[in-house]
Short mmCIF file of C-alpha atoms in Angstrom, two decimals:
data_model
loop_
_atom_site.label_atom_id
_atom_site.label_comp_id
_atom_site.label_asym_id
_atom_site.label_seq_id
_atom_site.Cartn_x
_atom_site.Cartn_y
_atom_site.Cartn_z
CA UNK A 1 -0.09 0.03 -0.03
CA UNK A 2 1.41 3.30 -1.08
CA UNK A 3 1.31 6.14 1.39
CA UNK A 4 -0.20 9.14 -0.29
CA UNK A 5 -0.31 12.65 1.16
CA UNK A 6 -3.02 15.03 -0.09
CA UNK A 7 -2.53 18.85 -0.18
CA UNK A 8 -5.51 21.22 -0.83
CA UNK A 9 -5.12 24.64 -2.01
CA UNK A 10 -8.79 25.88 -1.42
CA UNK A 11 -8.16 29.42 -2.58
CA UNK A 12 -7.44 28.04 -6.21
CA UNK A 13 -9.38 24.84 -5.97
CA UNK A 14 -6.48 22.68 -6.69
CA UNK A 15 -5.28 19.32 -5.07
CA UNK A 16 -1.84 17.75 -5.06
CA UNK A 17 -1.17 14.03 -4.11
CA UNK A 18 2.36 13.36 -3.09
CA UNK A 19 4.14 10.13 -2.44
CA UNK A 20 7.75 8.62 -2.30
CA UNK A 21 8.44 5.15 -3.58
CA UNK A 22 10.65 2.85 -1.72
CA UNK A 23 13.32 3.35 -4.40
CA UNK A 24 13.22 7.19 -3.67
CA UNK A 25 11.23 8.40 -6.71
CA UNK A 26 9.24 11.46 -5.62
CA UNK A 27 5.76 11.62 -7.26
CA UNK A 28 3.19 14.67 -7.51
CA UNK A 29 -0.13 14.13 -9.05
CA UNK A 30 -2.19 17.37 -9.79
CA UNK A 31 -5.79 16.38 -10.28
CA UNK A 32 -7.59 18.32 -12.95
CA UNK A 33 -11.21 17.08 -13.23
CA UNK A 34 -12.91 17.28 -16.53
CA UNK A 35 -9.70 18.01 -18.42
CA UNK A 36 -9.07 15.64 -21.46
CA UNK A 37 -5.46 16.44 -21.75
CA UNK A 38 -2.83 14.95 -19.39
CA UNK A 39 0.73 15.86 -19.14
CA UNK A 40 3.83 14.29 -17.24
CA UNK A 41 7.32 15.52 -16.48
CA UNK A 42 10.13 13.34 -15.19
CA UNK A 43 12.91 15.52 -13.71
CA UNK A 44 16.32 14.52 -13.01
CA UNK A 45 18.36 16.59 -10.52
CA UNK A 46 21.43 16.85 -12.87
CA UNK A 47 22.03 19.93 -14.91
CA UNK A 48 24.78 21.75 -16.63
CA UNK A 49 26.58 23.15 -13.50
CA UNK A 50 26.75 19.56 -11.94
CA UNK A 51 29.66 18.03 -14.07
CA UNK A 52 32.17 18.49 -11.19
CA UNK A 53 31.51 16.27 -8.12
CA UNK A 54 32.85 13.99 -5.49
CA UNK A 55 31.84 10.44 -4.55
CA UNK A 56 33.29 8.52 -1.56
CA UNK A 57 36.20 11.08 -1.32
CA UNK A 58 37.16 10.76 -5.06
CA UNK A 59 36.75 13.69 -7.19
CA UNK A 60 35.39 13.64 -10.88
CA UNK A 61 35.45 16.22 -13.45
CA UNK A 62 33.66 15.92 -16.77
CA UNK A 63 33.50 18.12 -19.90
CA UNK A 64 30.85 21.01 -20.11
CA UNK A 65 27.59 20.02 -21.80
CA UNK A 66 27.49 16.29 -20.49
CA UNK A 67 23.97 16.88 -18.97
CA UNK A 68 22.60 18.21 -22.21
CA UNK A 69 24.36 15.36 -24.17
CA UNK A 70 22.64 12.84 -21.96
CA UNK A 71 19.30 14.42 -22.59
CA UNK A 72 19.83 14.16 -26.39
CA UNK A 73 21.23 10.62 -26.23
CA UNK A 74 18.29 9.20 -24.11
CA UNK A 75 15.93 9.76 -27.01
CA UNK A 76 17.91 6.93 -29.10
CA UNK A 77 17.08 3.40 -27.85
CA UNK A 78 19.18 0.26 -28.00
CA UNK A 79 18.09 -0.35 -31.54
CA UNK A 80 19.07 3.12 -32.69
CA UNK A 81 15.45 4.33 -33.02
CA UNK A 82 14.19 7.78 -32.03
CA UNK A 83 11.83 7.09 -29.00
CA UNK A 84 9.71 10.14 -29.88
CA UNK A 85 8.39 8.12 -32.75
CA UNK A 86 6.71 5.75 -30.31
CA UNK A 87 5.17 8.63 -28.56
CA UNK A 88 3.70 9.99 -31.76
CA UNK A 89 2.23 6.62 -32.60
CA UNK A 90 0.45 6.78 -29.29
CA UNK A 91 -0.89 10.18 -30.05
CA UNK A 92 1.43 11.96 -27.65
CA UNK A 93 3.94 14.97 -27.89
CA UNK A 94 7.29 14.42 -26.18
CA UNK A 95 10.21 16.65 -25.50
CA UNK A 96 12.91 17.43 -23.02
CA UNK A 97 15.20 20.38 -21.83
CA UNK A 98 18.35 20.86 -19.66
CA UNK A 99 18.82 23.74 -17.22
CA UNK A 100 21.55 24.65 -14.90
CA UNK A 101 20.35 22.27 -12.23
CA UNK A 102 17.89 19.85 -13.85
CA UNK A 103 17.09 17.76 -16.93
CA UNK A 104 13.48 17.30 -17.61
CA UNK A 105 11.59 14.79 -20.06
CA UNK A 106 7.90 15.40 -20.60
CA UNK A 107 4.86 14.41 -22.70
CA UNK A 108 1.33 15.51 -23.20
CA UNK A 109 -1.48 13.50 -24.50
CA UNK A 110 -5.36 12.85 -24.72
CA UNK A 111 -4.94 9.17 -25.34
CA UNK A 112 -3.08 6.16 -24.15
CA UNK A 113 -1.80 7.98 -21.02
CA UNK A 114 -0.92 4.79 -19.03
CA UNK A 115 1.24 3.52 -21.95
CA UNK A 116 2.97 6.91 -22.39
CA UNK A 117 3.67 7.28 -18.72
CA UNK A 118 5.32 3.69 -18.82
CA UNK A 119 7.21 4.52 -21.95
CA UNK A 120 8.55 7.75 -20.40
CA UNK A 121 9.89 5.90 -17.26
CA UNK A 122 11.46 3.05 -19.51
CA UNK A 123 13.35 5.31 -22.04
CA UNK A 124 14.76 7.71 -19.31
CA UNK A 125 15.66 4.71 -16.97
CA UNK A 126 17.23 2.45 -19.66
CA UNK A 127 20.17 4.47 -21.17
CA UNK A 128 22.30 2.91 -23.93
CA UNK A 129 25.60 4.32 -24.96
CA UNK A 130 28.07 3.13 -27.76
CA UNK A 131 30.79 5.28 -29.28
CA UNK A 132 29.23 4.94 -32.68
CA UNK A 133 25.83 6.39 -31.44
CA UNK A 134 27.75 9.14 -29.37
CA UNK A 135 29.62 10.25 -32.60
CA UNK A 136 26.22 10.37 -34.37
CA UNK A 137 24.64 12.57 -31.64
CA UNK A 138 27.79 14.76 -31.41
CA UNK A 139 27.20 16.07 -34.92
CA UNK A 140 23.63 17.00 -34.11
CA UNK A 141 24.55 19.00 -30.88
CA UNK A 142 27.51 20.74 -32.73
CA UNK A 143 24.89 21.95 -35.20
CA UNK A 144 22.77 23.18 -32.28
CA UNK A 145 25.77 24.92 -30.65
CA UNK A 146 26.69 26.60 -34.02
CA UNK A 147 23.04 27.89 -34.41
CA UNK A 148 23.28 29.74 -30.98
CA UNK A 149 26.62 31.28 -32.02
CA UNK A 150 24.59 33.35 -34.63
CA UNK A 151 21.89 34.34 -32.16
CA UNK A 152 22.48 37.92 -30.86
CA UNK A 153 19.92 37.46 -27.93
CA UNK A 154 21.57 34.20 -26.78
CA UNK A 155 25.02 35.84 -27.03
CA UNK A 156 24.11 38.62 -24.94
CA UNK A 157 22.67 36.29 -22.43
CA UNK A 158 25.80 34.04 -22.21
CA UNK A 159 27.96 37.24 -22.22
CA UNK A 160 26.43 38.71 -19.20
CA UNK A 161 26.64 35.36 -17.33
CA UNK A 162 30.41 35.15 -18.17
CA UNK A 163 30.72 38.59 -16.61
CA UNK A 164 28.74 37.84 -13.60
CA UNK A 165 30.15 34.17 -13.06
CA UNK A 166 33.66 34.03 -14.44
CA UNK A 167 35.54 30.65 -14.19
CA UNK A 168 32.35 29.08 -13.32
CA UNK A 169 30.01 26.53 -15.16
CA UNK A 170 27.28 29.19 -14.95
CA UNK A 171 29.23 31.10 -17.52
CA UNK A 172 29.29 28.10 -20.00
CA UNK A 173 26.66 27.19 -22.62
CA UNK A 174 24.45 24.51 -21.25
CA UNK A 175 25.24 22.52 -24.53
CA UNK A 176 29.03 23.01 -23.95
CA UNK A 177 31.17 23.98 -26.74
CA UNK A 178 32.99 22.41 -29.71
CA UNK A 179 35.93 21.40 -27.69
CA UNK A 180 34.11 20.01 -24.71
CA UNK A 181 31.68 18.20 -27.06
CA UNK A 182 34.59 16.34 -28.76
CA UNK A 183 35.97 15.10 -25.50
CA UNK A 184 32.77 13.57 -24.29
CA UNK A 185 32.83 9.83 -24.49
CA UNK A 186 30.42 6.94 -24.18
CA UNK A 187 32.19 5.95 -21.05
CA UNK A 188 31.62 9.50 -19.67
CA UNK A 189 27.97 9.49 -20.47
CA UNK A 190 27.60 5.94 -18.93
CA UNK A 191 29.26 6.95 -15.54
CA UNK A 192 27.18 10.15 -15.18
CA UNK A 193 24.03 8.28 -16.13
CA UNK A 194 24.58 5.62 -13.49
CA UNK A 195 25.56 8.21 -10.94
CA UNK A 196 22.62 10.65 -11.45
CA UNK A 197 19.80 8.78 -13.28
CA UNK A 198 18.49 6.80 -10.41
CA UNK A 199 14.80 7.27 -9.22
CA UNK A 200 16.12 8.50 -5.91
CA UNK A 201 17.29 11.62 -7.73
CA UNK A 202 14.17 12.17 -9.70
CA UNK A 203 10.80 13.70 -9.38
CA UNK A 204 7.66 12.63 -11.49
CA UNK A 205 4.89 15.16 -11.88
CA UNK A 206 1.49 14.34 -13.41
CA UNK A 207 -1.23 16.73 -14.29
CA UNK A 208 -4.73 15.68 -15.43
CA UNK A 209 -7.93 13.91 -14.66
CA UNK A 210 -6.47 10.61 -13.60
CA UNK A 211 -7.31 7.82 -11.26
CA UNK A 212 -4.87 8.53 -8.29
CA UNK A 213 -4.48 4.99 -6.85
CA UNK A 214 -4.50 3.36 -10.33
CA UNK A 215 -1.78 5.81 -11.51
CA UNK A 216 0.36 5.19 -8.38
CA UNK A 217 0.07 1.41 -8.86
CA UNK A 218 1.12 1.70 -12.63
CA UNK A 219 4.23 3.69 -11.69
CA UNK A 220 5.09 1.36 -8.78
CA UNK A 221 4.78 -1.85 -11.19
CA UNK A 222 6.97 0.02 -13.66
CA UNK A 223 9.61 1.03 -11.24
CA UNK A 224 9.80 -2.56 -9.87
CA UNK A 225 10.51 -3.74 -13.42
CA UNK A 226 13.10 -1.17 -13.86
CA UNK A 227 14.84 -1.80 -10.52
CA UNK A 228 18.43 -0.74 -10.21
CA UNK A 229 21.13 -0.37 -7.70
CA UNK A 230 21.19 2.94 -5.78
CA UNK A 231 24.61 4.77 -6.35
CA UNK A 232 26.82 6.25 -3.47
CA UNK A 233 25.78 9.92 -2.81
CA UNK A 234 27.49 12.44 -5.04
CA UNK A 235 28.50 15.84 -3.63
CA UNK A 236 28.38 18.62 -6.21
CA UNK A 237 31.24 20.95 -6.27
CA UNK A 238 30.31 24.54 -4.90
CA UNK A 239 30.25 27.22 -7.71
CA UNK A 240 33.01 29.69 -7.21
CA UNK A 241 32.29 33.35 -6.84
CA UNK A 242 35.16 34.99 -8.69
CA UNK A 243 35.51 38.64 -9.06
CA UNK A 244 33.11 39.78 -11.71
CA UNK A 245 33.95 41.38 -15.20
CA UNK A 246 32.29 44.90 -14.90
CA UNK A 247 31.56 45.33 -18.57
CA UNK A 248 32.30 43.53 -21.87
CA UNK A 249 30.99 43.67 -25.39
CA UNK A 250 30.94 42.05 -28.84
CA UNK A 251 29.93 42.93 -32.52
CA UNK A 252 27.38 41.00 -34.64
CA UNK A 253 25.29 41.62 -37.70
CA UNK A 254 22.43 43.51 -36.11
CA UNK A 255 20.72 46.94 -36.59
CA UNK A 256 20.25 47.91 -32.90
CA UNK A 257 22.50 47.41 -29.95
CA UNK A 258 21.45 44.86 -27.54
CA UNK A 259 22.18 45.71 -23.83
CA UNK A 260 22.00 43.42 -20.58
CA UNK A 261 22.56 44.94 -17.28
CA UNK A 262 23.12 42.15 -14.74
CA UNK A 263 23.18 41.86 -10.96
CA UNK A 264 24.87 38.93 -9.11
CA UNK A 265 23.36 38.35 -5.81
CA UNK A 266 25.14 36.80 -2.86
CA UNK A 267 24.62 33.10 -2.04
CA UNK A 268 21.24 32.55 -0.52
CA UNK A 269 21.23 32.30 3.37
CA UNK A 270 17.99 33.68 4.42
CA UNK A 271 15.28 31.94 6.34
CA UNK A 272 12.66 33.44 3.93
CA UNK A 273 11.38 31.03 1.29
CA UNK A 274 12.95 31.25 -2.11
CA UNK A 275 9.60 31.54 -3.68
CA UNK A 276 8.52 34.48 -1.56
CA UNK A 277 11.89 36.18 -2.24
CA UNK A 278 11.48 35.73 -5.95
CA UNK A 279 7.98 37.01 -5.95
CA UNK A 280 9.09 40.04 -3.87
CA UNK A 281 11.85 40.78 -6.31
CA UNK A 282 9.66 40.28 -9.27
CA UNK A 283 7.08 42.85 -7.90
CA UNK A 284 9.90 45.36 -7.02
CA UNK A 285 11.35 45.11 -10.62
CA UNK A 286 7.84 45.66 -12.01
CA UNK A 287 7.18 48.66 -9.77
CA UNK A 288 10.53 50.18 -10.88
CA UNK A 289 10.63 49.23 -14.54
CA UNK A 290 7.37 47.37 -15.52
CA UNK A 291 5.11 48.77 -18.26
CA UNK A 292 2.93 50.38 -15.60
CA UNK A 293 5.78 52.40 -14.05
CA UNK A 294 6.48 56.08 -14.88
CA UNK A 295 10.17 55.11 -15.71
CA UNK A 296 9.11 52.73 -18.35
CA UNK A 297 6.70 55.07 -19.99
CA UNK A 298 9.12 58.05 -19.99
CA UNK A 299 11.80 55.97 -21.47
CA UNK A 300 9.40 54.39 -24.01
CA UNK A 301 8.05 57.86 -25.10
CA UNK A 302 11.59 59.15 -25.50
CA UNK A 303 12.57 56.24 -27.84
CA UNK A 304 15.15 54.81 -25.37
CA UNK A 305 13.52 51.41 -25.14
CA UNK A 306 10.99 49.37 -27.00
CA UNK A 307 9.00 46.16 -26.40
CA UNK A 308 12.10 44.16 -26.23
CA UNK A 309 12.53 45.37 -22.53
CA UNK A 310 12.54 42.38 -20.25
CA UNK A 311 13.63 41.28 -16.74
CA UNK A 312 14.72 37.93 -15.56
CA UNK A 313 15.30 36.68 -12.03
CA UNK A 314 17.02 33.41 -10.92
CA UNK A 315 17.19 32.71 -7.27
CA UNK A 316 18.76 29.46 -6.10
CA UNK A 317 20.51 28.39 -2.93
CA UNK A 318 23.90 28.44 -4.46
CA UNK A 319 23.67 31.27 -6.86
CA UNK A 320 21.32 34.21 -7.87
CA UNK A 321 21.13 36.81 -10.59
CA UNK A 322 18.98 39.48 -11.99
CA UNK A 323 18.97 40.57 -15.60
CA UNK A 324 17.43 43.40 -17.49
CA UNK A 325 17.70 43.19 -21.26
CA UNK A 326 16.65 45.67 -23.94
CA UNK A 327 17.41 46.95 -27.41
CA UNK A 328 18.46 50.53 -27.35
CA UNK A 329 20.50 53.03 -29.52
CA UNK A 330 21.96 54.47 -26.27
CA UNK A 331 23.43 51.33 -24.45
CA UNK A 332 26.00 53.28 -22.43
CA UNK A 333 23.44 55.83 -21.19
CA UNK A 334 20.80 53.23 -20.49
CA UNK A 335 23.22 51.04 -18.54
CA UNK A 336 23.90 54.17 -16.29
CA UNK A 337 20.17 55.01 -16.18
CA UNK A 338 19.19 51.64 -14.98
CA UNK A 339 21.95 51.39 -12.28
CA UNK A 340 21.07 54.80 -11.03
CA UNK A 341 17.45 53.87 -10.57
CA UNK A 342 18.36 50.67 -8.79
CA UNK A 343 20.87 52.52 -6.42
CA UNK A 344 18.14 54.90 -5.43
CA UNK A 345 15.15 52.52 -5.73
CA UNK A 346 13.69 53.35 -2.38
CA UNK A 347 13.24 56.92 -3.43
CA UNK A 348 11.23 55.84 -6.53
CA UNK A 349 7.85 57.61 -6.83
CA UNK A 350 6.46 54.37 -8.43
CA UNK A 351 6.69 52.58 -5.10
CA UNK A 352 3.30 53.11 -3.88
CA UNK A 353 0.43 51.01 -2.49
CA UNK A 354 -1.93 51.86 -5.41
CA UNK A 355 0.83 50.65 -7.95
CA UNK A 356 1.58 47.60 -5.78
CA UNK A 357 -2.23 46.53 -5.74
CA UNK A 358 -2.33 46.87 -9.49
CA UNK A 359 0.56 44.86 -10.10
CA UNK A 360 -0.65 42.19 -7.55
CA UNK A 361 -3.89 41.88 -9.56
CA UNK A 362 -1.93 41.42 -12.61
CA UNK A 363 0.24 38.71 -11.19
CA UNK A 364 -2.70 36.87 -9.76
CA UNK A 365 -4.52 37.06 -13.08
CA UNK A 366 -1.57 35.62 -14.79
CA UNK A 367 -1.43 32.76 -12.23
CA UNK A 368 -5.19 31.96 -12.47
CA UNK A 369 -4.86 31.97 -16.35
CA UNK A 370 -2.00 29.63 -16.05
CA UNK A 371 -4.39 26.97 -14.38
CA UNK A 372 -6.27 26.58 -17.51
CA UNK A 373 -3.14 25.02 -19.28
CA UNK A 374 -2.24 21.35 -18.36
CA UNK A 375 1.30 21.95 -19.64
CA UNK A 376 1.65 25.36 -17.98
CA UNK A 377 0.71 23.98 -14.61
CA UNK A 378 3.13 21.00 -15.06
CA UNK A 379 6.04 23.25 -16.02
CA UNK A 380 5.50 25.93 -13.36
CA UNK A 381 5.03 23.33 -10.70
CA UNK A 382 8.26 21.76 -11.60
CA UNK A 383 10.03 25.23 -11.86
CA UNK A 384 9.01 26.39 -8.53
CA UNK A 385 9.20 23.11 -6.58
CA UNK A 386 11.74 22.79 -3.67
CA UNK A 387 11.73 21.58 -0.13
CA UNK A 388 9.85 24.82 1.18
CA UNK A 389 7.61 25.88 -1.64
CA UNK A 390 4.93 24.90 -4.18
CA UNK A 391 3.70 26.81 -7.16
CA UNK A 392 0.08 26.81 -5.64
CA UNK A 393 1.51 28.98 -2.72
CA UNK A 394 1.99 32.01 -4.99
CA UNK A 395 -1.61 33.41 -4.39
CA UNK A 396 -1.04 33.38 -0.70
CA UNK A 397 2.27 35.08 -1.02
CA UNK A 398 0.64 37.76 -3.45
CA UNK A 399 -2.00 38.35 -0.93
CA UNK A 400 0.14 38.55 2.19
CA UNK A 401 3.35 40.38 0.90
CA UNK A 402 3.58 44.10 1.76
CA UNK A 403 5.37 47.04 0.29
CA UNK A 404 7.74 46.87 3.34
CA UNK A 405 8.32 43.26 2.66
CA UNK A 406 9.24 43.87 -0.91
CA UNK A 407 11.57 46.91 0.08
CA UNK A 408 13.26 44.63 2.65
CA UNK A 409 13.86 41.84 0.06
CA UNK A 410 15.19 44.63 -2.57
CA UNK A 411 17.56 45.88 0.07
CA UNK A 412 18.72 42.48 1.10
CA UNK A 413 19.40 41.51 -2.66
CA UNK A 414 20.91 44.76 -3.89
CA UNK A 415 23.14 45.47 -0.72
CA UNK A 416 25.31 42.44 -1.52
CA UNK A 417 24.82 42.56 -5.25
CA UNK A 418 27.45 43.29 -7.83
CA UNK A 419 26.61 44.97 -11.28
CA UNK A 420 27.90 44.30 -14.83
CA UNK A 421 26.74 44.97 -18.25
CA UNK A 422 27.17 43.20 -21.68
CA UNK A 423 26.46 44.93 -25.03
CA UNK A 424 26.14 43.43 -28.48
CA UNK A 425 26.93 46.25 -30.97
CA UNK A 426 26.24 46.32 -34.70
CA UNK A 427 29.18 45.72 -36.90
#
């Protein structure tokens, strides 16, 4: 009998069922009555920054891009066939992605859900690696890397991360580079696969109108068939915080310069939840620079910014950063303007209760709208899941967080943050 916990979020009428199997696999089922579509995501806690680690006092170092290479390689089964074709035959869409800390495999379907659920577990948990198949996949990934080399938005993104996190895996392309790609062997892939692709290092998220107990039994039966030995615990090397590069640039075939202003936060040591911290920072940036702010409207009316203006926040225990990106004909001046606004953010006239209430309503509306999409619920639940938080706690955070809370979070982040900028200029 599987021990299943039920979590109810009455304010948004959502229910989450949670369990952990004896092999360590953590399972979340989000019940969505009357929805015909169902979606599942199997996430491995192994990403692009995890290639250096220690097991039983022995250090291991592997080439950049190995987590992403594994993601690609698992879609080829032992017979050399593309697993995605099997999902297509069952009427399902399947895909995968690699981030700094995770690799996720997911599908959505309205038919043959149990068969797809079993297939997902089987192909992720039965990796096969030969030098011949690795050489074949290497060529495909090399083309992907070359494609990003010609993308100015991606180059500005990786450029600012190289400024903020020099000598760190955070400054490397998730796919690696041509040199690291050439050095990845079938043996490297096999060793990393055995180390990290164990159910005890995975989370399975299911969203849809499914029978809870029947689904759990199906997963338990599949996991029993795929039983494997649990590896010794790996300790991932801590990310170095080297001195930042304050500014850098490159030239590409573009018409308008692309600017990114970035802030590297200190390593997260607060008792406050990461989700609440992130929501607070998001609201602060929206107050200061969002489309409802006087600053945004003034810069837009003056032609200094356009609709490309965007903000990104990444808060994790071991690293944090904040990016403001824009296309502008005045990159040097705008970098200075953004920094001045942030340095003096407590004096901004946009920091009012009325403005905050407007943004809270907008954020809550976006959250409610996301609940109508099975795939959106799955991806957001996966994105925000940690030991403290759940995606469905966002409404309560929005309701209870105050302007003083937001200012305190802003002060905490920017007090210890270091700033940099990166510009892609037209040739």
